[in-house]
Each structure stands twice: as C-alpha cells, then as structure tokens.
mmCIF file of C-alpha atoms in Angstrom:
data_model
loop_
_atom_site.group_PDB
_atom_site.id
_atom_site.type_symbol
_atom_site.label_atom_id
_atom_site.label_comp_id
_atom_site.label_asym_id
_atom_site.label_seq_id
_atom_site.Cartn_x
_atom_site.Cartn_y
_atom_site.Cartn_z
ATOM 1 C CA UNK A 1 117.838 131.846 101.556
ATOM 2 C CA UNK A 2 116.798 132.120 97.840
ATOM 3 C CA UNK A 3 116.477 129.149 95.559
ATOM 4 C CA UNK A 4 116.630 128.796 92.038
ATOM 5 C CA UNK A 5 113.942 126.693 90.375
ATOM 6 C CA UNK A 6 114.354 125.048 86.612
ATOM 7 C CA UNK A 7 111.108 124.161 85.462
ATOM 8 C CA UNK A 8 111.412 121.747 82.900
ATOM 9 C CA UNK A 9 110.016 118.904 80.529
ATOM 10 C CA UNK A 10 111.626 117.630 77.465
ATOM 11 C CA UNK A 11 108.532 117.318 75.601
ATOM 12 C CA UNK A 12 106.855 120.894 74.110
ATOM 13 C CA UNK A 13 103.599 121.804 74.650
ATOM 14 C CA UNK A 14 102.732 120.209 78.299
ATOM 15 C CA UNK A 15 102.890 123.576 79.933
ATOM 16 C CA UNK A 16 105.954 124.191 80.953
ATOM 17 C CA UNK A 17 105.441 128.621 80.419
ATOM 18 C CA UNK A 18 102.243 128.110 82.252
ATOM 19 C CA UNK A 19 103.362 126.770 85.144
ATOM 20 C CA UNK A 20 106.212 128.766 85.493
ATOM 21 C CA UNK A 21 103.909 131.996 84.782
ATOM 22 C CA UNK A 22 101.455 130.636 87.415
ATOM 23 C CA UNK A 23 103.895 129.677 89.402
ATOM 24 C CA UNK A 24 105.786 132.573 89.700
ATOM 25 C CA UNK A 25 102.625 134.564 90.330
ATOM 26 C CA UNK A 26 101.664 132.500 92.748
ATOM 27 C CA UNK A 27 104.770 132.737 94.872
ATOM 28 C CA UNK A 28 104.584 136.255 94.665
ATOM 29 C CA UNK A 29 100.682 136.073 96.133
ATOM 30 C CA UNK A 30 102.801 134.551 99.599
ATOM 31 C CA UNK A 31 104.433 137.892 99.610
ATOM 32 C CA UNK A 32 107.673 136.276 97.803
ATOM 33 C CA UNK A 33 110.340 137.994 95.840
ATOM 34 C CA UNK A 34 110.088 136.445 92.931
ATOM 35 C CA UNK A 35 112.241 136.360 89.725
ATOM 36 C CA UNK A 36 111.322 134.668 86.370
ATOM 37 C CA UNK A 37 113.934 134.260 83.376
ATOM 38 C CA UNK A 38 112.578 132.901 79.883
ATOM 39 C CA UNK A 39 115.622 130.771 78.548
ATOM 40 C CA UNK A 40 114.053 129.982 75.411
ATOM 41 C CA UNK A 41 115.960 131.760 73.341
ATOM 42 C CA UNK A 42 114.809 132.664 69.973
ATOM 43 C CA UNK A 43 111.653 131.752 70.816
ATOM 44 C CA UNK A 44 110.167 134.075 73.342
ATOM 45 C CA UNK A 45 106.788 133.344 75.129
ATOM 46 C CA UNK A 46 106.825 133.769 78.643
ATOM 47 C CA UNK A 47 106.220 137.532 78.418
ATOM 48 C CA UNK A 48 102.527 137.259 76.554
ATOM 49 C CA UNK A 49 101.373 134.490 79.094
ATOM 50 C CA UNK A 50 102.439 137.151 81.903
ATOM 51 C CA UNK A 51 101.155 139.917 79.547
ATOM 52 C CA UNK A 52 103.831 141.938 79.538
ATOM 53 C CA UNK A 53 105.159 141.848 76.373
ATOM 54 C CA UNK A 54 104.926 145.707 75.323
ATOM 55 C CA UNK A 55 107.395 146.678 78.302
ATOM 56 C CA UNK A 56 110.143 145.024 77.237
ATOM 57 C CA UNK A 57 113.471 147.244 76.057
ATOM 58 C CA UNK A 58 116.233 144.842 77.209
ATOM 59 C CA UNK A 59 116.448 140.850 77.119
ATOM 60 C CA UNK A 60 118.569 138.115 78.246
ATOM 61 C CA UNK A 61 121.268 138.141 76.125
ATOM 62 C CA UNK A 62 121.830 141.820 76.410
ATOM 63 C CA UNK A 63 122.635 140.951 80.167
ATOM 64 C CA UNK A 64 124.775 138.593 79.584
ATOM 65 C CA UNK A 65 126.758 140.532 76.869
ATOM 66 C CA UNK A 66 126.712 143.102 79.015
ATOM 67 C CA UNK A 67 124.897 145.955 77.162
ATOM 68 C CA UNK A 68 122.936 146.714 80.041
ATOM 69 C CA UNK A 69 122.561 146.149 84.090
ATOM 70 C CA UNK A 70 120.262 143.346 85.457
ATOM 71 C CA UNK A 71 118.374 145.886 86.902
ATOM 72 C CA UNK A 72 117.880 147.587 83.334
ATOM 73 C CA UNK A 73 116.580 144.393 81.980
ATOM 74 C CA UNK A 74 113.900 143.451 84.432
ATOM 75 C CA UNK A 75 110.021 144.361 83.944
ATOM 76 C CA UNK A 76 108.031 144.827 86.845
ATOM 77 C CA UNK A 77 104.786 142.869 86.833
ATOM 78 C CA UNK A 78 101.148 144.745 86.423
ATOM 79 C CA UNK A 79 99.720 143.675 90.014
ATOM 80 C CA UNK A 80 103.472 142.106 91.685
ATOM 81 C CA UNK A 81 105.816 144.694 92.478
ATOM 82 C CA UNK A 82 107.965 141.446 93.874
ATOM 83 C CA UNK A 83 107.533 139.951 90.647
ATOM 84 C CA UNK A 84 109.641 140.594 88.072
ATOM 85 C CA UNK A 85 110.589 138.734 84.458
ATOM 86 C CA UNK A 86 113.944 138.212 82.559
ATOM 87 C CA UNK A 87 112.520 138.443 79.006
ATOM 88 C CA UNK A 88 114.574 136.167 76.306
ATOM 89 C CA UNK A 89 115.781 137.434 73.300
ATOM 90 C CA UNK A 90 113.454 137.124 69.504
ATOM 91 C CA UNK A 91 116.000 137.268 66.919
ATOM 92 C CA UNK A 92 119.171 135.276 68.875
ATOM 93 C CA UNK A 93 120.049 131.821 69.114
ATOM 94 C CA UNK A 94 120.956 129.547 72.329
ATOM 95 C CA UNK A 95 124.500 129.243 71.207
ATOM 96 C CA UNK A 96 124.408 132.893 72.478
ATOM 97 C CA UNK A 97 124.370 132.199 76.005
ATOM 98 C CA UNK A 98 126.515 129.548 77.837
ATOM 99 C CA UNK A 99 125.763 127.433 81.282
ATOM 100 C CA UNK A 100 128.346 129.347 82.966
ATOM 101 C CA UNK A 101 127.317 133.041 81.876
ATOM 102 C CA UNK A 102 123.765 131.145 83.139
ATOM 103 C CA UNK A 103 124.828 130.619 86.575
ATOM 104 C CA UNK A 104 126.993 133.362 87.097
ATOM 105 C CA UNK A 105 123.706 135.073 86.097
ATOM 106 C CA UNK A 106 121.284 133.137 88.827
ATOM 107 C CA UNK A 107 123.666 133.977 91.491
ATOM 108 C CA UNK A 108 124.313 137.222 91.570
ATOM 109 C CA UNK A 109 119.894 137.655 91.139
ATOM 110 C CA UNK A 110 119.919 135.305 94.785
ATOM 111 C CA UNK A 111 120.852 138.590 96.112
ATOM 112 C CA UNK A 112 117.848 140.166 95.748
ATOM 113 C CA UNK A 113 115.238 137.438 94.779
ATOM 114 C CA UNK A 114 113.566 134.614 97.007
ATOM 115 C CA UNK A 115 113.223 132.469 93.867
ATOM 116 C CA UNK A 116 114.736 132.486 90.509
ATOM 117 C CA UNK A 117 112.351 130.706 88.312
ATOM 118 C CA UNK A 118 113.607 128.901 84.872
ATOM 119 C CA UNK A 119 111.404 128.455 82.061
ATOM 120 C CA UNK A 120 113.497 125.703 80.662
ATOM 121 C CA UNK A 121 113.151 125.391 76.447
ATOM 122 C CA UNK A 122 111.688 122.038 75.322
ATOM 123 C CA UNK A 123 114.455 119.584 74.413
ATOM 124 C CA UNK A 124 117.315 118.442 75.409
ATOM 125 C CA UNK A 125 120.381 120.386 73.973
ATOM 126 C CA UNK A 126 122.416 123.475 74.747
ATOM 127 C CA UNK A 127 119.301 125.375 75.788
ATOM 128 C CA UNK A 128 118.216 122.805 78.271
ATOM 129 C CA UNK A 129 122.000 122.640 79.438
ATOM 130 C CA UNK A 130 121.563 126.384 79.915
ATOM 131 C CA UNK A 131 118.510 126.385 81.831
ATOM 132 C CA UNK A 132 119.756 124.019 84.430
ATOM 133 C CA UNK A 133 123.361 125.406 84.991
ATOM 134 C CA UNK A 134 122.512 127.310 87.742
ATOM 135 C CA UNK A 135 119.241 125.561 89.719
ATOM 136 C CA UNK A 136 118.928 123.714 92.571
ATOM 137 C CA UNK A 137 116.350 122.265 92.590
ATOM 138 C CA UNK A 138 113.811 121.115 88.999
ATOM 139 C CA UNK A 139 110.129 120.765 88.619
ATOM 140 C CA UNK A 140 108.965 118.545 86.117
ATOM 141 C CA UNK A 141 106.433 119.191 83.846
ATOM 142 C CA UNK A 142 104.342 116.575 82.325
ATOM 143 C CA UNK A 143 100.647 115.649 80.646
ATOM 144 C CA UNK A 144 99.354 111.811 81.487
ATOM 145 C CA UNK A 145 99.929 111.081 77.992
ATOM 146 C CA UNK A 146 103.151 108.273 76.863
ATOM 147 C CA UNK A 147 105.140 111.127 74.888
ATOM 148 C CA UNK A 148 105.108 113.434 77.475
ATOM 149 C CA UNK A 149 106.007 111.296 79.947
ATOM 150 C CA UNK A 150 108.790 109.032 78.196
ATOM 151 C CA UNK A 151 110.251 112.646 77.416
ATOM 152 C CA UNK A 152 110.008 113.306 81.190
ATOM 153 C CA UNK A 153 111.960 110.401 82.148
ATOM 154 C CA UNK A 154 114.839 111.083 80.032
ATOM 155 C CA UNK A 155 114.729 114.438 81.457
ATOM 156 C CA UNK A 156 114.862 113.143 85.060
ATOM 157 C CA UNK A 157 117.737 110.983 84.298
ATOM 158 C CA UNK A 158 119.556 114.296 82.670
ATOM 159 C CA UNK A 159 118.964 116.085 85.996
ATOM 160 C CA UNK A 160 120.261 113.779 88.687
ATOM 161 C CA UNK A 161 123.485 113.189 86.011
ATOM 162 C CA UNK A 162 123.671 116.731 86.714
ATOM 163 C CA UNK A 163 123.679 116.355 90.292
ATOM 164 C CA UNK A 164 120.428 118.480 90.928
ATOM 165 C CA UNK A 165 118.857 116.880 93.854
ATOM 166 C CA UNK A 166 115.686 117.840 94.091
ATOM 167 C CA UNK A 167 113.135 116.999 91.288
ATOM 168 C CA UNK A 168 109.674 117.086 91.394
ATOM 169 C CA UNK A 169 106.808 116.262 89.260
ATOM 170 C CA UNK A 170 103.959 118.285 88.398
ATOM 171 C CA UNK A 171 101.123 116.226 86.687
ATOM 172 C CA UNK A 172 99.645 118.740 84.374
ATOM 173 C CA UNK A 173 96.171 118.514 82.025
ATOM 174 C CA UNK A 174 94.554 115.371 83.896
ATOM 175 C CA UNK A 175 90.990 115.137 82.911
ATOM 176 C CA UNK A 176 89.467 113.061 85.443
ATOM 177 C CA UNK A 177 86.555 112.063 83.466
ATOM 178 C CA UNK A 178 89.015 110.271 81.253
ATOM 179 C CA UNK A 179 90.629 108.932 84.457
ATOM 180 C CA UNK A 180 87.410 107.364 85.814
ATOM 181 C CA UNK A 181 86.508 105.677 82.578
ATOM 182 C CA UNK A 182 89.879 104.226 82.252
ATOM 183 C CA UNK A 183 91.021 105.976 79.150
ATOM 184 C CA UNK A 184 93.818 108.147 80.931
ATOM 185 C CA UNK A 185 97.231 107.208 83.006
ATOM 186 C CA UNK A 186 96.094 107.865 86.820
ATOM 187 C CA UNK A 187 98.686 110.624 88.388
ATOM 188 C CA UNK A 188 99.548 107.267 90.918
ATOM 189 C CA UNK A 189 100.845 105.206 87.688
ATOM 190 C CA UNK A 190 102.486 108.584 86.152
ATOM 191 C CA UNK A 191 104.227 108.785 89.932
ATOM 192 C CA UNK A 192 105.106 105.042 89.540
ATOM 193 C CA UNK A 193 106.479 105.227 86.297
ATOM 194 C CA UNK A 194 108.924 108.109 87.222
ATOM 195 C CA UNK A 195 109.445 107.284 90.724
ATOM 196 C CA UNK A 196 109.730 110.901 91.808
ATOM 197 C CA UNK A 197 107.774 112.738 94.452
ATOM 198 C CA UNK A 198 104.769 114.836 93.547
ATOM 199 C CA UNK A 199 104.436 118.409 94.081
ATOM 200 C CA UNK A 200 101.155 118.838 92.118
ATOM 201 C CA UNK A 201 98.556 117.964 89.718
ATOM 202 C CA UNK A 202 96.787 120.649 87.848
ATOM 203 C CA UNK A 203 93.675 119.431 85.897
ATOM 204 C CA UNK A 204 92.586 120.650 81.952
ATOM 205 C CA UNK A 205 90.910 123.329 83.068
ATOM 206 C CA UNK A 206 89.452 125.853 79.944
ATOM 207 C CA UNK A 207 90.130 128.976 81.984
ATOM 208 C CA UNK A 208 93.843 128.367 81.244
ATOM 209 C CA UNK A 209 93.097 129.496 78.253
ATOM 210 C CA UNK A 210 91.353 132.018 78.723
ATOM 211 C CA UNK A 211 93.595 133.438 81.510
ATOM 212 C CA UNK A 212 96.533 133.195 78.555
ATOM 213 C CA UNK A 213 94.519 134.723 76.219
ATOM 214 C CA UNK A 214 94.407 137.952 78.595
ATOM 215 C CA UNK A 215 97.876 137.790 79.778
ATOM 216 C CA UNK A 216 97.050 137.213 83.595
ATOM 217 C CA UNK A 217 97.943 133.826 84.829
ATOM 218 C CA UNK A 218 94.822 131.973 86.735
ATOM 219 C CA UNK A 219 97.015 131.114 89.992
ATOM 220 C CA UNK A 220 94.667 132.251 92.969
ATOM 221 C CA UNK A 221 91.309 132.298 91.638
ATOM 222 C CA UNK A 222 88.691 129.876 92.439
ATOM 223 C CA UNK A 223 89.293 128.042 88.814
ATOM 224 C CA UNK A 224 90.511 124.256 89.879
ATOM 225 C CA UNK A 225 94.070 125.148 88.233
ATOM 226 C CA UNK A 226 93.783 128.365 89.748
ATOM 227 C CA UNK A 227 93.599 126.607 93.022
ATOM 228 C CA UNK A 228 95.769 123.887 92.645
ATOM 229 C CA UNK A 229 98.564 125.789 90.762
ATOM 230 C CA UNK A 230 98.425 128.141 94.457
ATOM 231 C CA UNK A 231 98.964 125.129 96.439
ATOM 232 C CA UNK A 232 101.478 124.349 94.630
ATOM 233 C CA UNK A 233 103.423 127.075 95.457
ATOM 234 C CA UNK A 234 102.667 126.550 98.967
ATOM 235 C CA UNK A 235 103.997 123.174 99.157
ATOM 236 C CA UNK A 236 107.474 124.986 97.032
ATOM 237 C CA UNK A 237 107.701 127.279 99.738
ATOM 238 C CA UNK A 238 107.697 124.297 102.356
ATOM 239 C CA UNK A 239 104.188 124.111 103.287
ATOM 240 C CA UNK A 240 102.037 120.987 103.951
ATOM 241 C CA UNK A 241 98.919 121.159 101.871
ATOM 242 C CA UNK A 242 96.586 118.107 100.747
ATOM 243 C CA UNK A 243 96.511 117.140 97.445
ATOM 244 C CA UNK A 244 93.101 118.813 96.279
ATOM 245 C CA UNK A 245 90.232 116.681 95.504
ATOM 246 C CA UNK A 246 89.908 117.099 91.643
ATOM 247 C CA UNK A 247 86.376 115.094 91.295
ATOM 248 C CA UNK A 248 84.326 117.486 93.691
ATOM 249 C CA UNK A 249 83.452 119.417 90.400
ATOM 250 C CA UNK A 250 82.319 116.158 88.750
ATOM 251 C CA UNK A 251 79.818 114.967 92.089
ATOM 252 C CA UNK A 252 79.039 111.789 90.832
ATOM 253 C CA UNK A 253 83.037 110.631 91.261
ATOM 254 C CA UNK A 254 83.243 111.397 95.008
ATOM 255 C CA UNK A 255 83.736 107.756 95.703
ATOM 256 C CA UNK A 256 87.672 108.366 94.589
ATOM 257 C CA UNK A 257 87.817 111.319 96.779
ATOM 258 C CA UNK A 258 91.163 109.443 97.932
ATOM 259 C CA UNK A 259 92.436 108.610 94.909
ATOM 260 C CA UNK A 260 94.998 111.609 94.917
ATOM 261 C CA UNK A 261 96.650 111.200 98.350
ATOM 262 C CA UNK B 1 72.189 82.264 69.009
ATOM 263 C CA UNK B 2 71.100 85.080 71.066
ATOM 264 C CA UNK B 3 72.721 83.942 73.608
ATOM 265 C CA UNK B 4 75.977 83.578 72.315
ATOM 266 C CA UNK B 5 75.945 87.122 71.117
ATOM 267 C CA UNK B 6 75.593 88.284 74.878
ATOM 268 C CA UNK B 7 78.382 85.646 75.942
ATOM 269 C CA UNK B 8 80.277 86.907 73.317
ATOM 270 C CA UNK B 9 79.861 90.674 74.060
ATOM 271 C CA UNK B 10 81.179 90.243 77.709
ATOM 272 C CA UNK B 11 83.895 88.180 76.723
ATOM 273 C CA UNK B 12 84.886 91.013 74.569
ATOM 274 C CA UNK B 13 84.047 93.216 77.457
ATOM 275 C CA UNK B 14 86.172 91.341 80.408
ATOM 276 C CA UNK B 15 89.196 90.900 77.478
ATOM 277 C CA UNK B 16 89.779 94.999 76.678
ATOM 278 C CA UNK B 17 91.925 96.702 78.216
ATOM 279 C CA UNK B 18 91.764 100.409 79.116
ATOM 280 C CA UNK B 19 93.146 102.455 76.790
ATOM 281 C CA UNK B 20 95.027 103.958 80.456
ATOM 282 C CA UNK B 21 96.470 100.187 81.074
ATOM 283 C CA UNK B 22 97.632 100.046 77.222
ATOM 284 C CA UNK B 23 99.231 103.472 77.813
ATOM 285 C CA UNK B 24 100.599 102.230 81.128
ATOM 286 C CA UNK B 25 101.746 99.060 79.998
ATOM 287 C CA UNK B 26 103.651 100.560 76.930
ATOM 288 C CA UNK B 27 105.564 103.129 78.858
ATOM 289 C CA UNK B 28 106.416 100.344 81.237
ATOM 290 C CA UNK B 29 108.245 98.433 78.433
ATOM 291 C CA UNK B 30 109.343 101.254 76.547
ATOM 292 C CA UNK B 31 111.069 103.122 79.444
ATOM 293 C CA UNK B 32 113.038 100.222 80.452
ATOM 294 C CA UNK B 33 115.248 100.146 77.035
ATOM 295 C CA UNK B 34 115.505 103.635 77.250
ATOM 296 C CA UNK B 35 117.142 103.603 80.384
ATOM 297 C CA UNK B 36 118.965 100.548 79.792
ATOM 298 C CA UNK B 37 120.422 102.375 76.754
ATOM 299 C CA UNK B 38 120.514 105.594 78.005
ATOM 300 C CA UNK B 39 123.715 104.064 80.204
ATOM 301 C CA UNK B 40 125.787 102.018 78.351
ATOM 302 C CA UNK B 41 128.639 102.191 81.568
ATOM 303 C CA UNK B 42 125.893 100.409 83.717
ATOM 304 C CA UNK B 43 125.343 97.738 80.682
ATOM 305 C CA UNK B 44 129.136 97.715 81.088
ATOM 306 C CA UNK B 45 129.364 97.094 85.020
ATOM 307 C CA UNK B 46 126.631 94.390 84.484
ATOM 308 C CA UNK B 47 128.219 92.521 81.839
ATOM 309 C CA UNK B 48 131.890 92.588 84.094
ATOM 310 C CA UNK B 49 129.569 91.455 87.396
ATOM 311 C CA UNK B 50 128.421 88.574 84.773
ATOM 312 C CA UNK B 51 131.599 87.392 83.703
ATOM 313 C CA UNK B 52 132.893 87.497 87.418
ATOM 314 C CA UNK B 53 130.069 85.353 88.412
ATOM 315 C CA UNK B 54 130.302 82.837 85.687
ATOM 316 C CA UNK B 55 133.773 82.209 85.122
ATOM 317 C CA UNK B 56 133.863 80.774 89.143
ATOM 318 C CA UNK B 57 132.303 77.787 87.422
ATOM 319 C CA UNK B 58 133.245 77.924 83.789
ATOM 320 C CA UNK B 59 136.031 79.358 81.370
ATOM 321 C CA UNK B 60 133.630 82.013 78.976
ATOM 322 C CA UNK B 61 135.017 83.702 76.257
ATOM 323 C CA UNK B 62 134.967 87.162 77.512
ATOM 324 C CA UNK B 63 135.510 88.565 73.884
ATOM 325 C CA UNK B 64 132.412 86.706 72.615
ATOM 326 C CA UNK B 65 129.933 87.470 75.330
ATOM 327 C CA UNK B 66 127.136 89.740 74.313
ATOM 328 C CA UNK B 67 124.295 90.897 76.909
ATOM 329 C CA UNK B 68 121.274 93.216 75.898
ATOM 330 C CA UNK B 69 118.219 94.347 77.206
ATOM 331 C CA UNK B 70 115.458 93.052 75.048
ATOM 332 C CA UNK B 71 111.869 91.931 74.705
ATOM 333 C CA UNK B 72 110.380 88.786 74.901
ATOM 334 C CA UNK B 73 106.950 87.231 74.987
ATOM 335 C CA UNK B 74 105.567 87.034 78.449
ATOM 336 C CA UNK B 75 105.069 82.921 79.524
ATOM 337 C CA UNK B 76 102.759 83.634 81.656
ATOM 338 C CA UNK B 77 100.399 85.564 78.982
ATOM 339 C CA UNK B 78 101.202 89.083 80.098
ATOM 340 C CA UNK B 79 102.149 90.348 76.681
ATOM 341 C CA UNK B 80 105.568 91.408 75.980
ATOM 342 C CA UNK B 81 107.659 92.210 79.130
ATOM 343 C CA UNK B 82 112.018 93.332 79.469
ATOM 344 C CA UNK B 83 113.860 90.872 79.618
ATOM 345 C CA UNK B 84 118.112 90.591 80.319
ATOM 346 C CA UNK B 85 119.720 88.356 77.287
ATOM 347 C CA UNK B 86 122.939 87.401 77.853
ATOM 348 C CA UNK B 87 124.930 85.277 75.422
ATOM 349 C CA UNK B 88 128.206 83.717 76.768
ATOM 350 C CA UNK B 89 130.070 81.529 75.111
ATOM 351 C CA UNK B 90 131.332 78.534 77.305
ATOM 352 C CA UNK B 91 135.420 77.101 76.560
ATOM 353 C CA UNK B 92 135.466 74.825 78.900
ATOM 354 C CA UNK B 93 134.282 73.548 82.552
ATOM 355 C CA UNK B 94 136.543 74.341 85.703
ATOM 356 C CA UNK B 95 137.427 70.558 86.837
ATOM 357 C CA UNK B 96 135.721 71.569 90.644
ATOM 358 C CA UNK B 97 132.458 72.778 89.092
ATOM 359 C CA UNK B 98 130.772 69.137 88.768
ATOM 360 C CA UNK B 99 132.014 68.178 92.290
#
C-alpha cells in the first residue's frame, strides 16, 4: 500500500527540501520505492540538494500538460535505483498546475511507488493548495524559533481543514547547547504548543551543509542528522525507534539524557 | 554597599527570564488570537452558545452584543495572558431571575 507524504511548513527556510531530500533517501536505504516531486514551481531546488540537477530534460508541468509520459520525466537517483525525483519547472508559475491535475498525478505514481514524497513550497497559497491535493498524510517542518513555529500552526490548522489526518512534526535545527542554557524553545514546549505528535527532531548539525553543498543528502551516515533523519524514516515506515539522545555529543549534558522521550 | 550590589545582582538573576520562556510565553499568547481569528464560524457558535445562556436570565440585545478574544494584564502577575471579552448589553431582567 503506497502513501503519499506532503512535507510542509509555511515558513521558508526551516528545511523543508532537506528533509524531504533526506527523507526520501532514507526510505529508499529500507529498500523502499520511493518517489519525490518538487512542487515549487518556479523556483526549483530539490534537484541540487539531491544533486541531480544536470539530468533533468522533462519537469512537472510538462507531465501535467502532457508533453511527455511520467516515466519520461523521472530521473533516477546516483546510488537509489528505487529513488526517483519529479523535477519542477524554472521558468513557470504555480497557476500552471491545479490540485486536481496534482492528485490525479499522485495516484496514478501509487502504482508503482511505496511513497510519493511532496516538497511543499513555503506559504500558504495555490502552491501549498497544490502540494497537499493529493497526500495523506503531512509532515511538518519546523525550527524552535517563534516565526517558524507560529507559521507551523497556521499550517496545521490548513491541513486538518483539509481533512488530512495524519500530521506530524519534525523539530528541525535544535541546538541543544542553546536548549540547556535556556535560550532555545525545548522540542517538549514546541510539541505543546502545536499539540501534534512527533516523528523527529534533527539537530543543527554543519554537515548539512556540507552534504548540500555536494549534492548527497547526509541520511545514513554517522553525522547526528544523518542518524536521526534515518530514524525518522523508520518510524514513517511504522517502526518503533527511541527518540535519539541528542546531548551524548555534548558529555557534560548527559543528565537530560531523558529529556527527548 | 557591597553588599547590596551582590543582593542586587541575584535579584536581577532570579527575575530574568530565559530568552526560551520569553519565546515560549509569546507564542503562547500570540497563537491563541491567531486561532481565535483564524475561525470566525467558531467566534460565531460561541457568541450564539452566549446569548442562549444569558438570555435564560436576562433580555440582551442580541444586535449589540460584541465578544472578542483579547489581551489583558495577568492579576496574578503573570504578564499578559488571552482573555474572552464579551460585551452584552442587558434590556431588561426576566421577572423569575431574582427568585
């Protein structure tokens, strides 16, 4: 049974093509077929976090106009034969594409995929409306910061109006330094605030970066967002996995080793 | 004089709040008039639940009556917190509410 997955978070900037790249790759690592579409239209980015921007010939909106097959459209990633991206279009607009060319799109890709991931456009109009036209289920992007998170609420309350059931939050860029000395939102108060479950928390982690700067996304490497962005996609595939224990880097903060269940 | 430097310092030190707690604290507020305007039909349903409740005892002016989600200065010292104002304009008393 294959599931389509927006990932989502008002707010720009919290790391919404990250996860999804991560994400994606992740899924694929647990032997998943994996799909991921870029719905930012006009605004392409996806395909240089997944470094595969010099393979693409078709886009988005050329599917859904119909000037070429699915098939034609999708790359094939480097190291994932089971992964495969849905690049957007440069030089269109969102008006291009409508929710119900979107989900007619999604559903006839269940066929062949295990999950159809969304990289959902920041905001909150006709692209967003787009991206979530065909999912079932929404994971949340946000930082611990009061933007990002206001943003994310607003978001939340736009998804359940639109009848998707399951949303979940991913707590992204927690530096638990910050945390301990009381100058950052602990992921508990960001879960409080939202009242959503938690599916992850990635920390600021500098080989993000670096991982984008190469095109190959960090998810299975021994980095901490490496590791918790794989877990992640264990618990998405149904899994049970503790909540990893972000200060073990830091030593001297092992006294709030519980602090993330 | 010494002294009342150090009192003073830890004063200051027990009165700050984290700049997490601010952040906290803020969203708290903040999020609650968003949602609150973010659905003006439940505004609606509350202010029809009011005037159901009220006019059992009293004759309101219906027309007049003007509910809002607002802040207010906490009374217990906790800063500003949400709170539910509801203006209702009273016509008369039902002759069984003083009985």
């Amino acid at each position: 049974m294959s599931e389509v997955i927006v990932i989502t978070s008002g707010k720009g900037g919290v790391g919404k093509t990250t996860t999804t790249a991560n994400v994606g790759t992740g899924l694929a690592q647990l032997n998943k077929k994996v799909v991921l579409i870029d719905t930012d239209i006009g605004l392409r980015n996806l395909d240089v976090v997944m470094g595969l921007e010099n393979r693409i010939v078709y886009n988005l909106v050329d599917v859904i106009e119909g000037n070429c097959r699915i098939k034609q459209a999708l790359i094939k990633d480097k190291k994932y034969p089971n992964l495969a991206l849905l690049p957007s279009a440069q030089t269109r607009d969102k008006s291009s594409v409508s929710p119900e060319q979107m989900k007619k799109l999604t559903d006839e890709l269940r066929e062949e995929f295990d999950y159809i991931l969304l990289d959902c456009p920041a905001g909150i109009e006709q692209g967003f409306q787009n991206a979530i036209a065909g999912a079932d289920r929404a994971i949340v992007v946000t930082t611990p910061e009061v933007s990002a998170i206001r943003d994310a609420d607003r978001i939340i309350g736009l998804l359940e109006a639109n009848e998707i059931r399951q949303i979940q939050l991913i707590v992204n860029r927690l530096r638990m330094d910050m945390v301990k000395r009381g100058d950052m939102m602990t992921v508990e108060d960001v879960c409080e605030i939202l009242s959503i479950n938690l599916i992850g928390v990635v920390p600021d982690d500098e080989q993000i970066v670096i991982s984008t700067n190469q095109g190959e996304p960090l998810v299975g490497s021994d980095a901490m967002a490496g590791k918790a962005f794989a877990n992640i996609c264990r618990r998405i595939s149904g899994e049970e996995v503790p909540f990893l224990d972000l200060q073990k880097k830091a030593g001297v903060f092992a006294k709030l080793a519980g602090l993330f269940k | 004089m010494k002294e009342k430097e150090e009192k003073m310092s830890l004063v200051d030190f027990f009165r700050r709040k984290n700049s997490g707690d601010v952040a906290r604290d803020r969203l708290k507020l903040v999020l609650v008039s968003d949602r609150a305007n973010c659905s003006p039909e439940v505004m609606e349903k509350i202010k029809n639940d009011i005037i159901n409740v009220i006019s059992k005892y009293m004759e309101i002016e219906t027309e007049g009556l003007d509910i809002q989600i607002t802040q207010t200065e906490s009374e217990t010292d906790n800063g500003k917190v949400p709170a539910l104002y509801a203006n209702i304009p009273i016509k008369g008393m039902h002759h069984t509410s003083g009985r």
